CSV table of C-alpha atoms in Angstrom, one decimal:
chain,number,residue,atom,x,y,z
A,1,MET,CA,0.0,0.0,0.0
A,2,ALA,CA,1.4,3.4,-0.9
A,3,GLY,CA,1.8,6.0,1.7
A,4,ASP,CA,-0.1,8.6,-0.4
A,5,GLY,CA,-3.4,6.8,-0.2
A,6,THR,CA,-3.3,5.3,-3.7
A,7,PRO,CA,-3.8,1.6,-4.0
A,8,TYR,CA,-0.4,1.1,-5.6
A,9,GLY,CA,2.9,0.6,-3.9
A,10,PRO,CA,5.9,-1.7,-4.1
A,11,ALA,CA,5.3,-5.2,-2.8
A,12,TRP,CA,7.6,-8.1,-3.5
A,13,PRO,CA,6.2,-11.1,-1.8
A,14,PRO,CA,8.5,-14.2,-1.8
A,15,ARG,CA,7.8,-16.8,-4.5
A,16,SER,CA,7.8,-19.6,-2.0
A,17,SER,CA,7.3,-19.2,1.7
A,18,ASP,CA,5.9,-21.0,4.7
A,19,ASP,CA,4.3,-17.7,5.8
A,20,PRO,CA,2.9,-16.1,2.6
A,21,ALA,CA,2.2,-12.4,2.5
A,22,ASP,CA,-1.2,-11.1,3.4
A,23,PRO,CA,-2.9,-9.3,0.6
A,24,ASP,CA,-5.3,-7.6,3.1
A,25,ARG,CA,-2.2,-5.9,4.6
A,26,LEU,CA,-0.3,-5.3,1.4
A,27,LEU,CA,-3.1,-3.7,-0.7
A,28,THR,CA,-5.9,-1.3,-0.5
A,29,PRO,CA,-9.1,-2.2,-2.3
A,30,GLY,CA,-8.4,-2.0,-6.1
A,31,GLY,CA,-4.7,-2.3,-5.6
A,32,ARG,CA,-2.7,-4.7,-7.7
A,33,ILE,CA,0.1,-7.2,-7.1
A,34,VAL,CA,2.4,-9.0,-9.5
A,35,ILE,CA,4.1,-12.2,-8.5
A,36,ASP,CA,6.5,-13.6,-11.1
A,37,ASP,CA,8.9,-16.5,-11.5
A,38,PHE,CA,6.4,-19.3,-12.1
A,39,THR,CA,6.3,-21.9,-14.8
A,40,PRO,CA,2.9,-22.0,-16.7
A,41,ALA,CA,0.4,-24.4,-15.0
A,42,ALA,CA,-0.8,-27.2,-17.1
A,43,GLU,CA,-3.4,-28.6,-14.7
A,44,ASP,CA,-5.8,-27.6,-11.9
A,45,PRO,CA,-4.8,-27.6,-9.2
A,46,PRO,CA,-1.3,-26.5,-10.4
A,47,LEU,CA,1.5,-28.8,-9.3
A,48,HIS,CA,5.1,-28.2,-8.4
A,49,ASP,CA,7.4,-31.2,-8.1
A,50,GLY,CA,4.3,-33.4,-8.2
A,51,ARG,CA,2.5,-31.8,-5.3
A,52,PRO,CA,0.0,-28.9,-5.2
A,53,ASP,CA,1.7,-25.6,-5.7
A,54,LEU,CA,0.7,-24.0,-2.5
A,55,PRO,CA,2.4,-20.6,-3.1
A,56,ARG,CA,0.6,-20.2,-6.4
A,57,LEU,CA,-2.7,-21.4,-5.0
A,58,HIS,CA,-2.4,-18.9,-2.1
A,59,TRP,CA,-2.5,-16.0,-4.7
A,60,LEU,CA,-4.9,-17.7,-7.2
A,61,ARG,CA,-7.5,-18.7,-4.6
A,62,HIS,CA,-7.2,-16.0,-1.9
A,63,PRO,CA,-10.7,-14.7,-1.1
A,64,ALA,CA,-9.5,-11.0,-1.0
A,65,LEU,CA,-8.1,-11.2,-4.6
A,66,ARG,CA,-9.1,-11.7,-8.2
A,67,THR,CA,-5.9,-13.3,-9.7
A,68,ILE,CA,-5.0,-14.5,-13.1
A,69,GLU,CA,-2.0,-16.3,-14.4
A,70,ILE,CA,-0.4,-14.9,-17.5
A,71,PRO,CA,1.9,-17.1,-19.5
A,72,LEU,CA,4.8,-15.0,-20.8
A,73,ALA,CA,6.9,-17.7,-22.4
A,74,GLU,CA,7.0,-21.5,-22.7
A,75,ASP,CA,8.7,-21.7,-19.3
A,76,LEU,CA,7.6,-18.4,-17.6
A,77,ALA,CA,4.3,-17.2,-16.1
A,78,THR,CA,3.3,-14.4,-13.8
A,79,LEU,CA,0.3,-13.9,-11.5
A,80,VAL,CA,-1.5,-10.5,-11.4
A,81,GLY,CA,-4.0,-10.0,-8.6
A,82,THR,CA,-6.4,-7.2,-7.8
A,83,ARG,CA,-7.7,-6.8,-4.2
A,84,ARG,CA,-11.4,-7.0,-4.2
A,85,ARG,CA,-13.4,-4.0,-3.2
A,86,PRO,CA,-15.9,-4.4,-0.4
A,87,GLU,CA,-19.4,-5.3,-1.5
């Protein structure tokens, strides 16, 4: 979250972590986050080393976010999430 009240600000959450970042703390409603360094997912749920890719699923299925995966190359994808606005 930016200090000037806008929904944008630098946030670099770790790709893999036992304690993933909290989008509710990082972003104001409407704010966006980009998480890179993924390989494109070929299945649902996405797998990493034969197991569910929990870091990716954290961002894709977080209830505070609307997140999409964007394939950038054969071996590279990024996630772009927008924090949901209150209903």
